[in-house]
Structures are given as C-alpha cells and as structure tokens.
Amino acid sequence: MVVAAVVLYVDDLLIIDNEDLIGQIKDQIKKRFRMHNLGSVSFYLGTIIEQNREYHTIDIHQHSYVLTTLEKFRMAKSRPVATPMVMKLHKRKPHEEACDLTIYQLMLRSLMYVITATRPHIASAIRVLSRYNQDSSHEHMVALKHLFRYHNGMKD
C-alpha cells in the first residue's frame, strides 16, 4: 500500500511517504506554486525531528521549546518531580486571593502547545488546570508550577 501525506501549515510544507514518491509529489506542486526544497526535515513548527536512516528510526522532541518555556517562567532551575499532578483541586473560595490570570493563562497555553506534538500524556493535567482558567487561586498556580516541574524533569 502506498501512503503519502502532505502537511501544510501556512507556508511550511512537509511531505511524507513510504514509497519514495516525494520527488513526484514535489514536481506536481512546483508546476503550480513557487517552492524551495530545504531537504530532509530536521525542524518543523518548533519540533526537532532526528532521523536515523541506518536503524530506520525517527526521534521527535521539543527540547529547545521546553527549555525556552521553562526559562520564560523562571522554572528552568526548578526541582523536577515524578508525577504531573498530585493534588485534587477545588474552586477558588470567595475569600481566597486570585492569582495573576494573565501569567496563569500564558503558562497553561505554553504547555498546551507541547501536548499536540510530544507530550500527550500531560493532557489530563492540562484539562484539569484549564477548568480554573478564569478564576484561579494560589492553589491552582501551585499545581500548574508542579506540572512545570514535571515538565522540567521530562525535557530530555
């Protein structure tokens, strides 16, 4: 069975196949559009792709994005933890002080990006933390920072 996929994101194009049809696909695209051939993929949308043709393996990671995110939120030197979430979260009580929603949302959004490519296992923790996106407390921020500490331990 011949399988070919053409992945398009704005002006980035990625062609994947299992029968060496890439040349033919490129030729068809070049007939209608201006295109530059950048060779084998090594970086695509913040994801590093390392191919080992000898062993027929592909490693995908977002190491540089993870490091940048950890540094951005001053979590790069945090002590890693073994689990993404350890506590049960509750709604913020009226007398509890709210945390900075902008920071909370930015931190959460940066983790949402990594679940799409390389960290789907933290999706459940993101889902729980997203419930408090509009009304988060110190407890929620602590849980989010715990997830960042887990993220720090998984960066490699």
PDB file of C-alpha atoms in Angstrom:
ATOM      1  CA  MET A   1       0.000   0.000   0.000  1.00  0.00           C
ATOM      2  CA  VAL A   2       1.343   3.404  -0.966  1.00  0.00           C
ATOM      3  CA  VAL A   3       0.874   6.085   1.653  1.00  0.00           C
ATOM      4  CA  ALA A   4       1.781   9.730   1.195  1.00  0.00           C
ATOM      5  CA  ALA A   5       0.939  12.710   3.372  1.00  0.00           C
ATOM      6  CA  VAL A   6       1.350  16.377   2.615  1.00  0.00           C
ATOM      7  CA  VAL A   7       1.262  18.505   5.760  1.00  0.00           C
ATOM      8  CA  LEU A   8       0.693  22.210   5.210  1.00  0.00           C
ATOM      9  CA  TYR A   9       0.835  24.931   7.841  1.00  0.00           C
ATOM     10  CA  VAL A  10       0.634  28.482   6.444  1.00  0.00           C
ATOM     11  CA  ASP A  11       3.723  28.442   4.198  1.00  0.00           C
ATOM     12  CA  ASP A  12       5.510  25.369   5.590  1.00  0.00           C
ATOM     13  CA  LEU A  13       5.060  22.148   3.683  1.00  0.00           C
ATOM     14  CA  LEU A  14       6.097  18.673   4.827  1.00  0.00           C
ATOM     15  CA  ILE A  15       5.840  15.637   2.542  1.00  0.00           C
ATOM     16  CA  ILE A  16       5.979  12.129   3.984  1.00  0.00           C
ATOM     17  CA  ASP A  17       5.675   8.854   2.066  1.00  0.00           C
ATOM     18  CA  ASN A  18       6.637   5.185   2.193  1.00  0.00           C
ATOM     19  CA  GLU A  19       7.461   4.534  -1.486  1.00  0.00           C
ATOM     20  CA  ASP A  20       9.902   7.311  -2.487  1.00  0.00           C
ATOM     21  CA  LEU A  21       7.226   9.372  -4.212  1.00  0.00           C
ATOM     22  CA  ILE A  22       8.441  12.635  -2.719  1.00  0.00           C
ATOM     23  CA  GLY A  23      10.160  13.691  -5.943  1.00  0.00           C
ATOM     24  CA  GLN A  24       6.991  13.169  -7.976  1.00  0.00           C
ATOM     25  CA  ILE A  25       4.844  14.991  -5.430  1.00  0.00           C
ATOM     26  CA  LYS A  26       7.279  17.925  -5.381  1.00  0.00           C
ATOM     27  CA  ASP A  27       7.284  18.104  -9.180  1.00  0.00           C
ATOM     28  CA  GLN A  28       3.473  18.311  -9.240  1.00  0.00           C
ATOM     29  CA  ILE A  29       3.440  21.056  -6.605  1.00  0.00           C
ATOM     30  CA  LYS A  30       6.188  23.025  -8.403  1.00  0.00           C
ATOM     31  CA  LYS A  31       4.030  23.142 -11.543  1.00  0.00           C
ATOM     32  CA  ARG A  32       1.529  25.350  -9.722  1.00  0.00           C
ATOM     33  CA  PHE A  33       3.462  27.034  -6.903  1.00  0.00           C
ATOM     34  CA  ARG A  34       6.842  28.550  -6.229  1.00  0.00           C
ATOM     35  CA  MET A  35       8.665  26.204  -3.859  1.00  0.00           C
ATOM     36  CA  HIS A  36      12.091  25.883  -2.222  1.00  0.00           C
ATOM     37  CA  ASN A  37      13.451  22.452  -1.382  1.00  0.00           C
ATOM     38  CA  LEU A  38      15.089  22.547   2.039  1.00  0.00           C
ATOM     39  CA  GLY A  39      15.988  18.850   2.078  1.00  0.00           C
ATOM     40  CA  SER A  40      15.142  16.345   4.771  1.00  0.00           C
ATOM     41  CA  VAL A  41      13.179  17.724   7.678  1.00  0.00           C
ATOM     42  CA  SER A  42      15.050  18.422  10.904  1.00  0.00           C
ATOM     43  CA  PHE A  43      12.866  21.138  12.423  1.00  0.00           C
ATOM     44  CA  TYR A  44       9.141  21.706  11.862  1.00  0.00           C
ATOM     45  CA  LEU A  45       6.871  24.067  13.831  1.00  0.00           C
ATOM     46  CA  GLY A  46       9.006  24.042  16.976  1.00  0.00           C
ATOM     47  CA  THR A  47       9.571  20.297  16.857  1.00  0.00           C
ATOM     48  CA  ILE A  48      13.000  18.788  16.245  1.00  0.00           C
ATOM     49  CA  ILE A  49      12.947  15.677  14.070  1.00  0.00           C
ATOM     50  CA  GLU A  50      16.013  13.436  14.095  1.00  0.00           C
ATOM     51  CA  GLN A  51      16.138  10.637  11.518  1.00  0.00           C
ATOM     52  CA  ASN A  52      18.468   7.651  11.695  1.00  0.00           C
ATOM     53  CA  ARG A  53      18.209   6.040   8.287  1.00  0.00           C
ATOM     54  CA  GLU A  54      20.576   3.189   9.237  1.00  0.00           C
ATOM     55  CA  TYR A  55      18.313   1.997  12.065  1.00  0.00           C
ATOM     56  CA  HIS A  56      15.062   3.242  10.465  1.00  0.00           C
ATOM     57  CA  THR A  57      14.135   5.366  13.482  1.00  0.00           C
ATOM     58  CA  ILE A  58      12.740   8.846  13.959  1.00  0.00           C
ATOM     59  CA  ASP A  59      13.036  10.765  17.233  1.00  0.00           C
ATOM     60  CA  ILE A  60      10.751  13.738  17.786  1.00  0.00           C
ATOM     61  CA  HIS A  61      11.257  16.217  20.599  1.00  0.00           C
ATOM     62  CA  GLN A  62      10.760  19.833  21.578  1.00  0.00           C
ATOM     63  CA  HIS A  63      13.802  20.192  23.810  1.00  0.00           C
ATOM     64  CA  SER A  64      14.589  23.780  22.814  1.00  0.00           C
ATOM     65  CA  TYR A  65      10.940  24.879  23.150  1.00  0.00           C
ATOM     66  CA  VAL A  66      10.726  23.255  26.585  1.00  0.00           C
ATOM     67  CA  LEU A  67      13.921  24.992  27.752  1.00  0.00           C
ATOM     68  CA  THR A  68      12.728  28.352  26.429  1.00  0.00           C
ATOM     69  CA  THR A  69       9.362  27.941  28.156  1.00  0.00           C
ATOM     70  CA  LEU A  70      10.942  26.929  31.455  1.00  0.00           C
ATOM     71  CA  GLU A  71      13.278  29.937  31.318  1.00  0.00           C
ATOM     72  CA  LYS A  72      10.470  32.301  30.357  1.00  0.00           C
ATOM     73  CA  PHE A  73       8.528  31.419  33.509  1.00  0.00           C
ATOM     74  CA  ARG A  74      11.631  31.133  35.720  1.00  0.00           C
ATOM     75  CA  MET A  75      11.219  27.395  36.183  1.00  0.00           C
ATOM     76  CA  ALA A  76      14.445  26.227  34.483  1.00  0.00           C
ATOM     77  CA  LYS A  77      16.193  25.594  37.807  1.00  0.00           C
ATOM     78  CA  SER A  78      13.164  24.063  39.487  1.00  0.00           C
ATOM     79  CA  ARG A  79      13.458  20.664  41.122  1.00  0.00           C
ATOM     80  CA  PRO A  80      11.896  18.029  38.834  1.00  0.00           C
ATOM     81  CA  VAL A  81       9.053  15.853  40.151  1.00  0.00           C
ATOM     82  CA  ALA A  82       7.947  12.382  39.055  1.00  0.00           C
ATOM     83  CA  THR A  83       4.231  12.990  38.503  1.00  0.00           C
ATOM     84  CA  PRO A  84       2.334  15.652  36.522  1.00  0.00           C
ATOM     85  CA  MET A  85      -0.278  16.271  39.248  1.00  0.00           C
ATOM     86  CA  VAL A  86      -0.530  15.151  42.844  1.00  0.00           C
ATOM     87  CA  MET A  87      -3.360  17.141  44.318  1.00  0.00           C
ATOM     88  CA  LYS A  88      -7.080  17.412  43.883  1.00  0.00           C
ATOM     89  CA  LEU A  89      -8.077  20.961  43.019  1.00  0.00           C
ATOM     90  CA  HIS A  90     -11.111  22.873  44.231  1.00  0.00           C
ATOM     91  CA  LYS A  91     -12.846  26.037  43.080  1.00  0.00           C
ATOM     92  CA  ARG A  92     -11.462  29.264  44.457  1.00  0.00           C
ATOM     93  CA  LYS A  93     -13.342  30.302  47.555  1.00  0.00           C
ATOM     94  CA  PRO A  94     -14.628  33.908  47.702  1.00  0.00           C
ATOM     95  CA  HIS A  95     -12.196  34.848  50.494  1.00  0.00           C
ATOM     96  CA  GLU A  96      -9.153  33.369  48.666  1.00  0.00           C
ATOM     97  CA  GLU A  97      -6.954  35.715  46.696  1.00  0.00           C
ATOM     98  CA  ALA A  98      -6.874  35.103  42.952  1.00  0.00           C
ATOM     99  CA  CYS A  99      -3.562  34.560  41.226  1.00  0.00           C
ATOM    100  CA  ASP A 100      -2.433  36.627  38.228  1.00  0.00           C
ATOM    101  CA  LEU A 101      -4.732  35.291  35.488  1.00  0.00           C
ATOM    102  CA  THR A 102      -2.514  36.531  32.678  1.00  0.00           C
ATOM    103  CA  ILE A 103       0.514  34.587  33.933  1.00  0.00           C
ATOM    104  CA  TYR A 104      -1.618  31.519  34.701  1.00  0.00           C
ATOM    105  CA  GLN A 105      -3.099  31.523  31.205  1.00  0.00           C
ATOM    106  CA  LEU A 106       0.263  32.120  29.489  1.00  0.00           C
ATOM    107  CA  MET A 107       1.856  29.257  31.407  1.00  0.00           C
ATOM    108  CA  LEU A 108      -1.034  26.938  30.639  1.00  0.00           C
ATOM    109  CA  ARG A 109      -1.055  27.880  26.946  1.00  0.00           C
ATOM    110  CA  SER A 110       2.667  27.152  26.616  1.00  0.00           C
ATOM    111  CA  LEU A 111       2.066  23.635  27.919  1.00  0.00           C
ATOM    112  CA  MET A 112      -0.936  23.150  25.645  1.00  0.00           C
ATOM    113  CA  TYR A 113       1.359  23.523  22.667  1.00  0.00           C
ATOM    114  CA  VAL A 114       3.625  20.632  23.716  1.00  0.00           C
ATOM    115  CA  ILE A 115       0.745  18.188  24.174  1.00  0.00           C
ATOM    116  CA  THR A 116      -0.035  18.464  20.467  1.00  0.00           C
ATOM    117  CA  ALA A 117       3.327  17.063  19.358  1.00  0.00           C
ATOM    118  CA  THR A 118       5.413  15.390  22.027  1.00  0.00           C
ATOM    119  CA  ARG A 119       3.692  15.354  25.427  1.00  0.00           C
ATOM    120  CA  PRO A 120       0.155  13.947  25.039  1.00  0.00           C
ATOM    121  CA  HIS A 121       0.460  12.255  28.448  1.00  0.00           C
ATOM    122  CA  ILE A 122       0.020  15.603  30.247  1.00  0.00           C
ATOM    123  CA  ALA A 123      -3.291  16.326  28.512  1.00  0.00           C
ATOM    124  CA  SER A 124      -5.313  15.184  31.541  1.00  0.00           C
ATOM    125  CA  ALA A 125      -3.445  17.554  33.868  1.00  0.00           C
ATOM    126  CA  ILE A 126      -3.907  20.405  31.365  1.00  0.00           C
ATOM    127  CA  ARG A 127      -7.638  19.633  31.196  1.00  0.00           C
ATOM    128  CA  VAL A 128      -7.973  19.849  34.985  1.00  0.00           C
ATOM    129  CA  LEU A 129      -5.950  23.065  35.222  1.00  0.00           C
ATOM    130  CA  SER A 130      -7.913  24.617  32.334  1.00  0.00           C
ATOM    131  CA  ARG A 131     -11.092  24.456  34.399  1.00  0.00           C
ATOM    132  CA  TYR A 132      -9.695  27.288  36.518  1.00  0.00           C
ATOM    133  CA  ASN A 133      -8.560  29.439  33.609  1.00  0.00           C
ATOM    134  CA  GLN A 134     -10.906  32.310  34.551  1.00  0.00           C
ATOM    135  CA  ASP A 135     -10.872  32.006  38.336  1.00  0.00           C
ATOM    136  CA  SER A 136      -7.594  30.572  39.587  1.00  0.00           C
ATOM    137  CA  SER A 137      -6.197  30.728  43.100  1.00  0.00           C
ATOM    138  CA  HIS A 138      -2.770  30.267  44.641  1.00  0.00           C
ATOM    139  CA  GLU A 139      -3.588  26.531  44.932  1.00  0.00           C
ATOM    140  CA  HIS A 140      -4.118  26.336  41.156  1.00  0.00           C
ATOM    141  CA  MET A 141      -0.867  28.184  40.461  1.00  0.00           C
ATOM    142  CA  VAL A 142       0.999  25.765  42.750  1.00  0.00           C
ATOM    143  CA  ALA A 143      -0.496  22.851  40.786  1.00  0.00           C
ATOM    144  CA  LEU A 144       0.482  24.490  37.498  1.00  0.00           C
ATOM    145  CA  LYS A 145       4.035  25.039  38.733  1.00  0.00           C
ATOM    146  CA  HIS A 146       4.109  21.397  39.809  1.00  0.00           C
ATOM    147  CA  LEU A 147       3.277  20.462  36.212  1.00  0.00           C
ATOM    148  CA  PHE A 148       6.120  22.720  35.037  1.00  0.00           C
ATOM    149  CA  ARG A 149       8.474  20.933  37.438  1.00  0.00           C
ATOM    150  CA  TYR A 150       7.355  17.611  35.927  1.00  0.00           C
ATOM    151  CA  HIS A 151       7.902  19.162  32.517  1.00  0.00           C
ATOM    152  CA  ASN A 152      11.422  20.157  33.618  1.00  0.00           C
ATOM    153  CA  GLY A 153      12.203  16.552  34.542  1.00  0.00           C
ATOM    154  CA  MET A 154      10.943  15.310  31.153  1.00  0.00           C
ATOM    155  CA  LYS A 155      12.749  17.855  28.959  1.00  0.00           C
ATOM    156  CA  ASP A 156      15.340  15.320  27.786  1.00  0.00           C
TER     157      ASP A 156
END
